[in-house]
């Protein structure tokens, strides 16, 4: 029987104290440093599509454990794309949070100015208001 010597993993000392995004980026960067990386951005995009399909299957089968795992895989693949594009995924998400806040508050204000309460409006009206807020956001 052949005995394998213990090999120190390239991932061994990635701190668990990092945020999930930071840890994923560091894990992916270290794997890439030893040649385990998609050669092209299109490969990463295809991987994201694959993971999204697997997530859809978990959702379709109402399999909570699989859905949890596949959502993690989607986030990991998206983080890999962000790493390759040199985009901080947490900063991108926070920018989207701020955009959502701005648009949602526009919806609330529009409803209030019409004497309505957003929470009591049907979803179809909320969607119309969101599209209006989106359009206004595009102009500014």
GROMACS .gro file of C-alpha atoms in nm:
model
  140
    1UNK     CA    1   0.000   0.000   0.000
    2UNK     CA    2   0.136   0.338  -0.101
    3UNK     CA    3   0.138   0.604   0.163
    4UNK     CA    4   0.075   0.963   0.057
    5UNK     CA    5   0.262   1.236   0.235
    6UNK     CA    6   0.047   1.506   0.386
    7UNK     CA    7   0.023   1.801   0.150
    8UNK     CA    8  -0.048   2.142   0.291
    9UNK     CA    9  -0.361   2.274   0.125
   10UNK     CA   10  -0.345   2.603  -0.060
   11UNK     CA   11  -0.673   2.679   0.120
   12UNK     CA   12  -0.562   2.575   0.469
   13UNK     CA   13  -0.511   2.912   0.632
   14UNK     CA   14  -0.788   3.120   0.477
   15UNK     CA   15  -0.928   3.296   0.784
   16UNK     CA   16  -1.279   3.197   0.888
   17UNK     CA   17  -1.319   3.547   1.030
   18UNK     CA   18  -1.350   3.700   0.682
   19UNK     CA   19  -1.694   3.788   0.551
   20UNK     CA   20  -1.846   3.520   0.328
   21UNK     CA   21  -1.772   3.727   0.016
   22UNK     CA   22  -1.413   3.797   0.123
   23UNK     CA   23  -1.356   3.431   0.211
   24UNK     CA   24  -1.498   3.309  -0.120
   25UNK     CA   25  -1.274   3.551  -0.311
   26UNK     CA   26  -0.967   3.439  -0.118
   27UNK     CA   27  -1.050   3.070  -0.164
   28UNK     CA   28  -1.103   3.124  -0.537
   29UNK     CA   29  -0.784   3.331  -0.572
   30UNK     CA   30  -0.579   3.064  -0.401
   31UNK     CA   31  -0.729   2.791  -0.618
   32UNK     CA   32  -0.654   3.007  -0.922
   33UNK     CA   33  -0.295   3.048  -0.807
   34UNK     CA   34  -0.247   2.674  -0.853
   35UNK     CA   35  -0.425   2.673  -1.190
   36UNK     CA   36  -0.780   2.584  -1.083
   37UNK     CA   37  -0.969   2.868  -1.250
   38UNK     CA   38  -1.194   2.913  -1.548
   39UNK     CA   39  -0.985   3.039  -1.841
   40UNK     CA   40  -1.250   3.275  -1.981
   41UNK     CA   41  -1.521   3.497  -1.836
   42UNK     CA   42  -1.764   3.310  -2.062
   43UNK     CA   43  -1.678   2.990  -1.872
   44UNK     CA   44  -1.777   3.157  -1.545
   45UNK     CA   45  -2.097   3.286  -1.701
   46UNK     CA   46  -2.180   2.932  -1.816
   47UNK     CA   47  -2.111   2.803  -1.465
   48UNK     CA   48  -2.351   3.063  -1.324
   49UNK     CA   49  -2.619   2.950  -1.571
   50UNK     CA   50  -2.559   2.587  -1.471
   51UNK     CA   51  -2.589   2.671  -1.102
   52UNK     CA   52  -2.907   2.872  -1.163
   53UNK     CA   53  -3.061   2.571  -1.340
   54UNK     CA   54  -2.971   2.350  -1.045
   55UNK     CA   55  -3.126   2.605  -0.808
   56UNK     CA   56  -3.443   2.603  -1.019
   57UNK     CA   57  -3.457   2.223  -0.991
   58UNK     CA   58  -3.428   2.245  -0.613
   59UNK     CA   59  -3.706   2.501  -0.606
   60UNK     CA   60  -3.924   2.296  -0.842
   61UNK     CA   61  -3.884   1.988  -0.619
   62UNK     CA   62  -3.941   2.196  -0.305
   63UNK     CA   63  -3.619   2.049  -0.168
   64UNK     CA   64  -3.511   2.295   0.101
   65UNK     CA   65  -3.169   2.137   0.164
   66UNK     CA   66  -3.084   2.126  -0.206
   67UNK     CA   67  -3.216   2.479  -0.259
   68UNK     CA   68  -2.993   2.604   0.026
   69UNK     CA   69  -2.689   2.432  -0.125
   70UNK     CA   70  -2.760   2.549  -0.479
   71UNK     CA   71  -2.821   2.908  -0.370
   72UNK     CA   72  -2.478   2.896  -0.206
   73UNK     CA   73  -2.331   2.763  -0.531
   74UNK     CA   74  -2.493   3.048  -0.727
   75UNK     CA   75  -2.351   3.305  -0.486
   76UNK     CA   76  -2.007   3.142  -0.502
   77UNK     CA   77  -2.013   3.145  -0.884
   78UNK     CA   78  -2.129   3.509  -0.890
   79UNK     CA   79  -1.852   3.597  -0.645
   80UNK     CA   80  -1.604   3.428  -0.877
   81UNK     CA   81  -1.727   3.647  -1.163
   82UNK     CA   82  -1.689   3.955  -0.942
   83UNK     CA   83  -1.334   3.848  -0.851
   84UNK     CA   84  -1.239   3.807  -1.216
   85UNK     CA   85  -1.394   4.144  -1.303
   86UNK     CA   86  -1.215   4.301  -1.005
   87UNK     CA   87  -1.544   4.411  -0.853
   88UNK     CA   88  -1.599   4.397  -0.480
   89UNK     CA   89  -1.923   4.194  -0.458
   90UNK     CA   90  -2.013   4.340  -0.117
   91UNK     CA   91  -1.972   4.693  -0.254
   92UNK     CA   92  -2.182   4.605  -0.560
   93UNK     CA   93  -2.454   4.459  -0.338
   94UNK     CA   94  -2.449   4.764  -0.111
   95UNK     CA   95  -2.483   4.992  -0.415
   96UNK     CA   96  -2.789   4.790  -0.515
   97UNK     CA   97  -2.923   4.812  -0.159
   98UNK     CA   98  -2.898   5.191  -0.179
   99UNK     CA   99  -3.064   5.194  -0.521
  100UNK     CA  100  -3.348   4.976  -0.389
  101UNK     CA  101  -3.394   5.205  -0.086
  102UNK     CA  102  -3.410   5.511  -0.312
  103UNK     CA  103  -3.665   5.352  -0.544
  104UNK     CA  104  -3.876   5.204  -0.265
  105UNK     CA  105  -3.890   5.534  -0.083
  106UNK     CA  106  -3.998   5.696  -0.410
  107UNK     CA  107  -4.283   5.443  -0.425
  108UNK     CA  108  -4.386   5.523  -0.069
  109UNK     CA  109  -4.375   5.896  -0.137
  110UNK     CA  110  -4.575   5.863  -0.459
  111UNK     CA  111  -4.843   5.662  -0.283
  112UNK     CA  112  -4.857   5.910   0.003
  113UNK     CA  113  -4.884   6.207  -0.234
  114UNK     CA  114  -5.186   6.036  -0.394
  115UNK     CA  115  -5.346   5.980  -0.053
  116UNK     CA  116  -5.271   5.607  -0.058
  117UNK     CA  117  -5.083   5.374   0.171
  118UNK     CA  118  -4.834   5.158  -0.019
  119UNK     CA  119  -4.891   4.863   0.213
  120UNK     CA  120  -5.262   4.849   0.124
  121UNK     CA  121  -5.213   4.869  -0.252
  122UNK     CA  122  -5.230   4.554  -0.467
  123UNK     CA  123  -4.901   4.413  -0.595
  124UNK     CA  124  -4.984   4.520  -0.950
  125UNK     CA  125  -4.995   4.884  -0.835
  126UNK     CA  126  -4.671   4.841  -0.642
  127UNK     CA  127  -4.504   4.704  -0.954
  128UNK     CA  128  -4.629   5.004  -1.154
  129UNK     CA  129  -4.490   5.236  -0.887
  130UNK     CA  130  -4.156   5.053  -0.887
  131UNK     CA  131  -4.130   5.082  -1.265
  132UNK     CA  132  -4.202   5.454  -1.238
  133UNK     CA  133  -3.933   5.489  -0.969
  134UNK     CA  134  -3.692   5.290  -1.190
  135UNK     CA  135  -3.763   5.516  -1.488
  136UNK     CA  136  -3.712   5.827  -1.281
  137UNK     CA  137  -3.390   5.682  -1.140
  138UNK     CA  138  -3.263   5.623  -1.495
  139UNK     CA  139  -3.312   5.993  -1.576
  140UNK     CA  140  -3.116   6.118  -1.275
   0.00000   0.00000   0.00000
